[in-house]
Short mmCIF file of C-alpha atoms in Angstrom, two decimals:
data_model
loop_
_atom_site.label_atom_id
_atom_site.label_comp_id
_atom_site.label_asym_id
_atom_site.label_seq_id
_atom_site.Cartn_x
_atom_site.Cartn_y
_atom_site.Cartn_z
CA UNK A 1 31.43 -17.55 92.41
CA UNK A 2 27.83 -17.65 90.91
CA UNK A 3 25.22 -19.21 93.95
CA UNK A 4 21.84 -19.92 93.82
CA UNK A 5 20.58 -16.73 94.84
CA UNK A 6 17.88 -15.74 97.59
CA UNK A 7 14.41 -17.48 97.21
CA UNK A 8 12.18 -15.82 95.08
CA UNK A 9 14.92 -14.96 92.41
CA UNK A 10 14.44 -15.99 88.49
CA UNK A 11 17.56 -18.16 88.01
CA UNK A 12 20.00 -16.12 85.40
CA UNK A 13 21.88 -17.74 82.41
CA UNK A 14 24.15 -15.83 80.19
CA UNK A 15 24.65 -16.11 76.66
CA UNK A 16 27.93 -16.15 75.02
CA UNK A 17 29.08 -14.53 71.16
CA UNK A 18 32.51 -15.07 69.81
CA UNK A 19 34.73 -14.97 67.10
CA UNK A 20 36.80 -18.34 67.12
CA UNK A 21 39.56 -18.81 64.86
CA UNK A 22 42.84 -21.53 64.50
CA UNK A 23 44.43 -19.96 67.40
CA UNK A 24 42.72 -22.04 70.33
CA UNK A 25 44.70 -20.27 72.89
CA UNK A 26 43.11 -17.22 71.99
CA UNK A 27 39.62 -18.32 71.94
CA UNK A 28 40.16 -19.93 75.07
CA UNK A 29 41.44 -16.53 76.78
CA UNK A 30 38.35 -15.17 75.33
CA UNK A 31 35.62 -17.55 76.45
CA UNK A 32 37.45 -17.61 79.81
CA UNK A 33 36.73 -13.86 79.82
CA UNK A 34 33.04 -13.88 79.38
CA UNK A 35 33.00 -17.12 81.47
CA UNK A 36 34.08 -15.10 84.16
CA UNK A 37 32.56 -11.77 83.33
CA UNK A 38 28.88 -14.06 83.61
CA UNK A 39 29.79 -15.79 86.91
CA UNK A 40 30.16 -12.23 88.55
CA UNK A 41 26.98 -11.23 87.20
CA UNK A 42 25.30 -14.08 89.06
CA UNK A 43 24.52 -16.46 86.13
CA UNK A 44 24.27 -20.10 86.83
CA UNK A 45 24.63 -21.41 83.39
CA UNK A 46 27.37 -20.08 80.93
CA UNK A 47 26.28 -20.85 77.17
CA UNK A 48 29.39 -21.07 74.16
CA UNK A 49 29.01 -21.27 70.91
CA UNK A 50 29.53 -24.33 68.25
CA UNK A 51 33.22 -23.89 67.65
CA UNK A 52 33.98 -22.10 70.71
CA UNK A 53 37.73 -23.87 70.55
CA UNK A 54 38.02 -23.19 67.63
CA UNK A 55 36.94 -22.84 63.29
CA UNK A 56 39.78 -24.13 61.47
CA UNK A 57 41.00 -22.63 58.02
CA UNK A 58 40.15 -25.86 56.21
CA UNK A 59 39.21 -29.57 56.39
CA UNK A 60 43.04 -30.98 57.46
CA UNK A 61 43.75 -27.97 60.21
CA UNK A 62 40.34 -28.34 61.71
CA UNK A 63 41.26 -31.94 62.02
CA UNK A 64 44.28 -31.52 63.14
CA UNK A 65 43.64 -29.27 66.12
CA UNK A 66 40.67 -31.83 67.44
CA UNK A 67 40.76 -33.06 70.95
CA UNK A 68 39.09 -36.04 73.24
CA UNK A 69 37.09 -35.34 75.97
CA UNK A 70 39.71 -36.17 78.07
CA UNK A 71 42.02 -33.88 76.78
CA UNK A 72 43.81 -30.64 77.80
CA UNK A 73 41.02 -28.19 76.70
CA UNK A 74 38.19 -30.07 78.27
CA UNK A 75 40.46 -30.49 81.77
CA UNK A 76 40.56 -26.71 81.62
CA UNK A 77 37.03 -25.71 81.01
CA UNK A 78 36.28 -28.14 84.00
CA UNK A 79 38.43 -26.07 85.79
CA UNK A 80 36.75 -22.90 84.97
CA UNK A 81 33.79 -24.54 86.06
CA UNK A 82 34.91 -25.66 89.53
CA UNK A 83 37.09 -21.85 89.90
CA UNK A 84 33.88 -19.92 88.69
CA UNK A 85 30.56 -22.48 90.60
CA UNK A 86 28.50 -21.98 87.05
CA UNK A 87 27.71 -25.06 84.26
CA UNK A 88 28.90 -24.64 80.98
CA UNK A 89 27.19 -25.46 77.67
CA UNK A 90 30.19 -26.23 75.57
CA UNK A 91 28.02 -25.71 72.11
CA UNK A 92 29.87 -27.80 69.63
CA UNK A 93 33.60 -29.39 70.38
CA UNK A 94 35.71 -31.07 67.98
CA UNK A 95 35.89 -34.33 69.40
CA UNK A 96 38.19 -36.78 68.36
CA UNK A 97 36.13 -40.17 69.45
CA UNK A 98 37.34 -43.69 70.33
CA UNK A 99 36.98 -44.29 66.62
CA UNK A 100 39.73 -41.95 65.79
CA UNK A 101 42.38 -44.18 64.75
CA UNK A 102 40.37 -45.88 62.21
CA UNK A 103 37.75 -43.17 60.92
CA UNK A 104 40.03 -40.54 61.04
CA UNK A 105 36.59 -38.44 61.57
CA UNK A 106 35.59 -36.15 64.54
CA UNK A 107 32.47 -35.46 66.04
CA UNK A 108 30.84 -32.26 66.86
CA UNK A 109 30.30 -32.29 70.46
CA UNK A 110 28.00 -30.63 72.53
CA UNK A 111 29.69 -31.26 76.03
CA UNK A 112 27.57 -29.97 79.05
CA UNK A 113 29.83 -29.68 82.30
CA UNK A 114 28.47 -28.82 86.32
CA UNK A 115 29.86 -26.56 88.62
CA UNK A 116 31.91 -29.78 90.17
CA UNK A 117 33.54 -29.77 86.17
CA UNK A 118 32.06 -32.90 85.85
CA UNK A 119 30.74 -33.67 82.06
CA UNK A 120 27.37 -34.72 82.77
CA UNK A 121 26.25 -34.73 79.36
CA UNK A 122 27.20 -34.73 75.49
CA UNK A 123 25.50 -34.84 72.52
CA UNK A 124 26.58 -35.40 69.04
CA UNK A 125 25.72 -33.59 66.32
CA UNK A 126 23.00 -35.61 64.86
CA UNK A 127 22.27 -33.69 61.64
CA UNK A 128 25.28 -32.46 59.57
CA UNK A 129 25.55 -29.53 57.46
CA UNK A 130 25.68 -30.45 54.27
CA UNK A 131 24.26 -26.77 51.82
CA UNK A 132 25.90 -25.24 48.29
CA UNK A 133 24.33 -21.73 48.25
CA UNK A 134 25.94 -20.84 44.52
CA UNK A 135 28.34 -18.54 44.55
CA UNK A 136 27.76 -17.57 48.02
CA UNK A 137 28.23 -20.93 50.67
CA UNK A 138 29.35 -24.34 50.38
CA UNK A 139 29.86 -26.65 53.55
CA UNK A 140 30.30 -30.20 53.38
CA UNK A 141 30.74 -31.14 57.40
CA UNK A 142 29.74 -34.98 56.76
CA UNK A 143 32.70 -34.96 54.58
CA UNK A 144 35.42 -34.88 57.86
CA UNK A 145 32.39 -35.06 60.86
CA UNK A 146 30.29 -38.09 62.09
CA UNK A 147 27.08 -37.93 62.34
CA UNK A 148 25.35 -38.79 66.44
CA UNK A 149 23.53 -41.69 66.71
CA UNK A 150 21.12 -40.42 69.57
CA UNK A 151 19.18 -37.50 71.26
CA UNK A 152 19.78 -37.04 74.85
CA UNK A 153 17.52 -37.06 77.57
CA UNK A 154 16.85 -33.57 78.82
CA UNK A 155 19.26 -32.76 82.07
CA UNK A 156 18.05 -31.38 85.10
CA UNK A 157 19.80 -27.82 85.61
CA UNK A 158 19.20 -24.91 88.34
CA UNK A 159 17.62 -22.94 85.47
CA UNK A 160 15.01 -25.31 84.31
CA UNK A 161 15.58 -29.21 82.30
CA UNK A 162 17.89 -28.64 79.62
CA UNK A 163 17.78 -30.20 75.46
CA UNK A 164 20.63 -30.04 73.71
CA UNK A 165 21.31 -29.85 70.11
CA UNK A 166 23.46 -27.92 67.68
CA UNK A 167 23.29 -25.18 64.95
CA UNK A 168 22.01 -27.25 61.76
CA UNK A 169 19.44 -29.50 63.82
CA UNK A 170 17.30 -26.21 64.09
CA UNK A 171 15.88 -27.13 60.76
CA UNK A 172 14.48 -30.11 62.70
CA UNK A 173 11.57 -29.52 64.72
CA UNK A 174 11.07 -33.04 65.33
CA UNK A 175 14.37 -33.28 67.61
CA UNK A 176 12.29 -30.13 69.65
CA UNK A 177 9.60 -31.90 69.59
CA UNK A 178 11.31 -35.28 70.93
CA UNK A 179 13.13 -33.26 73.91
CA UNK A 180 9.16 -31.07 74.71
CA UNK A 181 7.76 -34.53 74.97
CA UNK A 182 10.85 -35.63 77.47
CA UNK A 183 10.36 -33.14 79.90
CA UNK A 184 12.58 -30.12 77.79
CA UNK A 185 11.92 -26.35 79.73
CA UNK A 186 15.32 -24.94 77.98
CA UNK A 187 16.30 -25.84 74.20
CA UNK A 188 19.63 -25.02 73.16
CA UNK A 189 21.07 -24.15 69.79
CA UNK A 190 24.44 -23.17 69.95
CA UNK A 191 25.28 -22.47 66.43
CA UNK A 192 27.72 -21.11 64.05
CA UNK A 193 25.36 -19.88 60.90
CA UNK A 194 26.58 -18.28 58.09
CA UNK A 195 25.69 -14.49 56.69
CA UNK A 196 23.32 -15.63 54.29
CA UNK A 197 21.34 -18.20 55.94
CA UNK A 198 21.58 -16.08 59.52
CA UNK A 199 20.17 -13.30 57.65
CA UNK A 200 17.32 -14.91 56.42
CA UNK A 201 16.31 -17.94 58.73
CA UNK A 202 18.12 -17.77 62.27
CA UNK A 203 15.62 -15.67 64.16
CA UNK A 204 12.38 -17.07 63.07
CA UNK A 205 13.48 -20.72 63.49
CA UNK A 206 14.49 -20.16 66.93
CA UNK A 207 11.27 -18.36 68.04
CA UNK A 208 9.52 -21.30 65.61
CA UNK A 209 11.39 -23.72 67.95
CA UNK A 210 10.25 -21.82 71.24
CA UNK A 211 6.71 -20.87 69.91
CA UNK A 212 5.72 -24.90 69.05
CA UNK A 213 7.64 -26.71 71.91
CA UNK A 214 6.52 -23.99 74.79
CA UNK A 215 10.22 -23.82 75.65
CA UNK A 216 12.77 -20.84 76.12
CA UNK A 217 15.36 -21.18 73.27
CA UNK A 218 18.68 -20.09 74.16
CA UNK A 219 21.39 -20.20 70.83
CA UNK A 220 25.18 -18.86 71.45
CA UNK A 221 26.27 -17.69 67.94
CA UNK A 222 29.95 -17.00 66.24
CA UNK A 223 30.63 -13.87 65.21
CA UNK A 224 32.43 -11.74 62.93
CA UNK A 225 35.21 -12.97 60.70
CA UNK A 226 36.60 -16.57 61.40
CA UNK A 227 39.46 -16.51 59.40
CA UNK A 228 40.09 -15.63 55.73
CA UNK A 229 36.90 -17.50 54.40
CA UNK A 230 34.58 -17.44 56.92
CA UNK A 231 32.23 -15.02 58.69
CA UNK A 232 29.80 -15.87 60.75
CA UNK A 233 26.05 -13.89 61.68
CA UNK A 234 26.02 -13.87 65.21
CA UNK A 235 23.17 -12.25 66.98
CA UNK A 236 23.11 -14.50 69.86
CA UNK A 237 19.69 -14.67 71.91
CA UNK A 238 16.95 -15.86 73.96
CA UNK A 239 13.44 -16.31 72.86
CA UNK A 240 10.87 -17.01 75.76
CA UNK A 241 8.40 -19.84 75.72
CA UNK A 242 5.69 -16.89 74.18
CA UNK A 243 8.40 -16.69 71.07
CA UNK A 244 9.39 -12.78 72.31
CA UNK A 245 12.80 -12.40 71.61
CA UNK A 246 14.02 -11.52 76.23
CA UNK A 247 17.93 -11.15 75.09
CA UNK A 248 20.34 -10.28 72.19
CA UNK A 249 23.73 -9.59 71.87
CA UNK A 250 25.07 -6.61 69.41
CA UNK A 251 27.59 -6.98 67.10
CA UNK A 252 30.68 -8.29 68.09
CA UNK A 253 32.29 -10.58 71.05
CA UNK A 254 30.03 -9.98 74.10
CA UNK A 255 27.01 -11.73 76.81
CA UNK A 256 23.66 -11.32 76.80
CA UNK A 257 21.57 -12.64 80.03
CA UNK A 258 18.26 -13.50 80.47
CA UNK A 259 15.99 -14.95 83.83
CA UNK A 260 14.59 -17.95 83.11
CA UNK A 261 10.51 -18.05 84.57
CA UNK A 262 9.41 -21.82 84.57
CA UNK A 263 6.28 -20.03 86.52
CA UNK A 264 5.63 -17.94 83.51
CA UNK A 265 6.36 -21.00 81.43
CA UNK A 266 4.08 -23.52 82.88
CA UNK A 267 1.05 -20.53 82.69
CA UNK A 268 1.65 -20.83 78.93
CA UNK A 269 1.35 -24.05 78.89
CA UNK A 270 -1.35 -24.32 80.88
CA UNK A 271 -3.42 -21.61 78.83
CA UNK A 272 -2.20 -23.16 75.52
CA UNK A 273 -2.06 -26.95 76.18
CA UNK A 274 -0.51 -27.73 72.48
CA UNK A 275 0.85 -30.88 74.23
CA UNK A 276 -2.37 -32.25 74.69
CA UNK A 277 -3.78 -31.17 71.58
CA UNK A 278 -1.48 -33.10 69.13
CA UNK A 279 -3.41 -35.93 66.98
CA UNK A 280 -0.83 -39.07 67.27
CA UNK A 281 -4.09 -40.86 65.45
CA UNK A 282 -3.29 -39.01 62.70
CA UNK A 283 -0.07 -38.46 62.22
CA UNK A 284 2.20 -40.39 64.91
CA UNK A 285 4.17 -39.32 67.77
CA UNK A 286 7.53 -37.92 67.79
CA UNK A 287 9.82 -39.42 70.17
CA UNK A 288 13.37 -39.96 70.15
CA UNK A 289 14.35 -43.59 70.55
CA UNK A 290 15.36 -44.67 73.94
CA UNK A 291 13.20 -41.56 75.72
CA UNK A 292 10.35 -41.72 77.84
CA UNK A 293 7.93 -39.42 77.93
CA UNK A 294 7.81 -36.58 81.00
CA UNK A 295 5.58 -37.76 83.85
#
């Protein structure tokens, strides 16, 4: 079991990179693995991918294979919680909501779960992915997904307070900017980006993200080839609240961990006090309705 570990120690969280496909048994075996393969290492929060349960082969399977929140999948990550002590960002479920029997829509769910298994958070996809690169990408996820109708206050975890989002809201600085203003140390991304637009954009958004919000950025990524239409870039990592790139995974299913220094944070912070130097009189505030504003 992963424990808080003597005083003095940086608090370690591990990084997940997967290749999901239809088969959620499979992908399940696999995150289990690196679930477990992190908790011996000592980290205290496990991040997955969006799609860790699973990338369906088109619009009707990936429906078809969606769960609630209180289904079987869910009861058994919350059991891997409890058997292993760590919490688990579960980067993007496909949820089948309350409104199921009449939208016939899911939602894509980032469910965050303690080391009791309790789910003590989740956040809907807010922004959907909606791009036609020609002849290269075309994703229409509003066309079977529901959108979120609210950002979540940051949660209080043993590596530092904790903003979720998911893969396409990294185009979005303002949801960073919402969760920095609540009280966000951690941002998460856990995405599944394509070749093309992974090539070109994942690595400086996320350091973007970390360099204007003063946050670490942690993103889980898919990997490799989904199923007979769909690879994914991968290159999971962490970028520190400085925008240094601390942790990367290589190619392929695998963990990469990084400590998480709130000390070292903070001195940033203090040294570059962006926070304080915004100009609401000139161009407004951004803040998410419904949170407050870190003391």
């Amino acid at each position: 079991r992963a424990m808080a570990g003597p005083a003095g120690l940086k608090p370690l969280v591990a990084v997940g990179q997967v290749t999901s496909t239809p088969d959620k048994e499979l992908n399940f075996a696999a995150c289990a693995g690196l679930v477990r393969e992190a908790a011996g290492r000592g980290a205290c929060l496990v991040f997955l991918p969006e799609g860790f349960d699973y990338i369906g082969s088109d619009t009707a399977q990936t429906l078809s294979l969606a769960e609630g929140l209180d289904g079987d999948l869910m009861g058994r990550y919350a059991a891997l919680a409890r058997d292993c002590g760590v919490w688990l960002s579960l980067g993007g479920f496909h949820e089948r909501g309350r409104d199921w029997p009449t939208t016939q829509r899911i939602y894509n769910c980032h469910a965050l779960l303690d080391p009791a298994g309790r789910l003590v958070a989740t956040y809907r996809k807010t922004h959907l992915c909606d791009v036609e690169l020609e002849g290269r990408v075309t994703m229409k996820e509003s066309s079977f997904t529901n959108p979120g109708t609210e950002i979540l206050a940051p949660v209080s975890t043993p590596a530092g307070k904790l903003g979720l989002s998911i893969c396409y809201d990294l185009r979005f600085p303002e949801i960073s900017l919402a969760l920095r203003r609540a009280g966000a140390e951690i941002l998460t991304y856990p995405s599944a980006f394509t070749v093309p637009t992974g090539s070109a954009h994942w690595e400086v958004l996320l350091r973007a993200r970390a360099i204007e919000s003063q946050c670490y950025v942690v993103a889980a990524a898919q990997t490799g080839k989904n199923h007979e239409r769909r690879t994914s870039y991968g290159h999971s990592l962490v970028v520190d609240p400085w925008g240094a790139v601390v942790a990367q995974c290589r190619e392929g299913p695998g963990l990469c961990y990084a400590e998480i220094d709130l000390d070292y944070l903070h001195r940033i912070r203090r040294e570059i006090p962006v926070h304080g130097h915004r100009r609401p009189d000139l161009y407004g505030t951004v803040a998410a309705a419904g949170l407050a504003p870190a003391p």
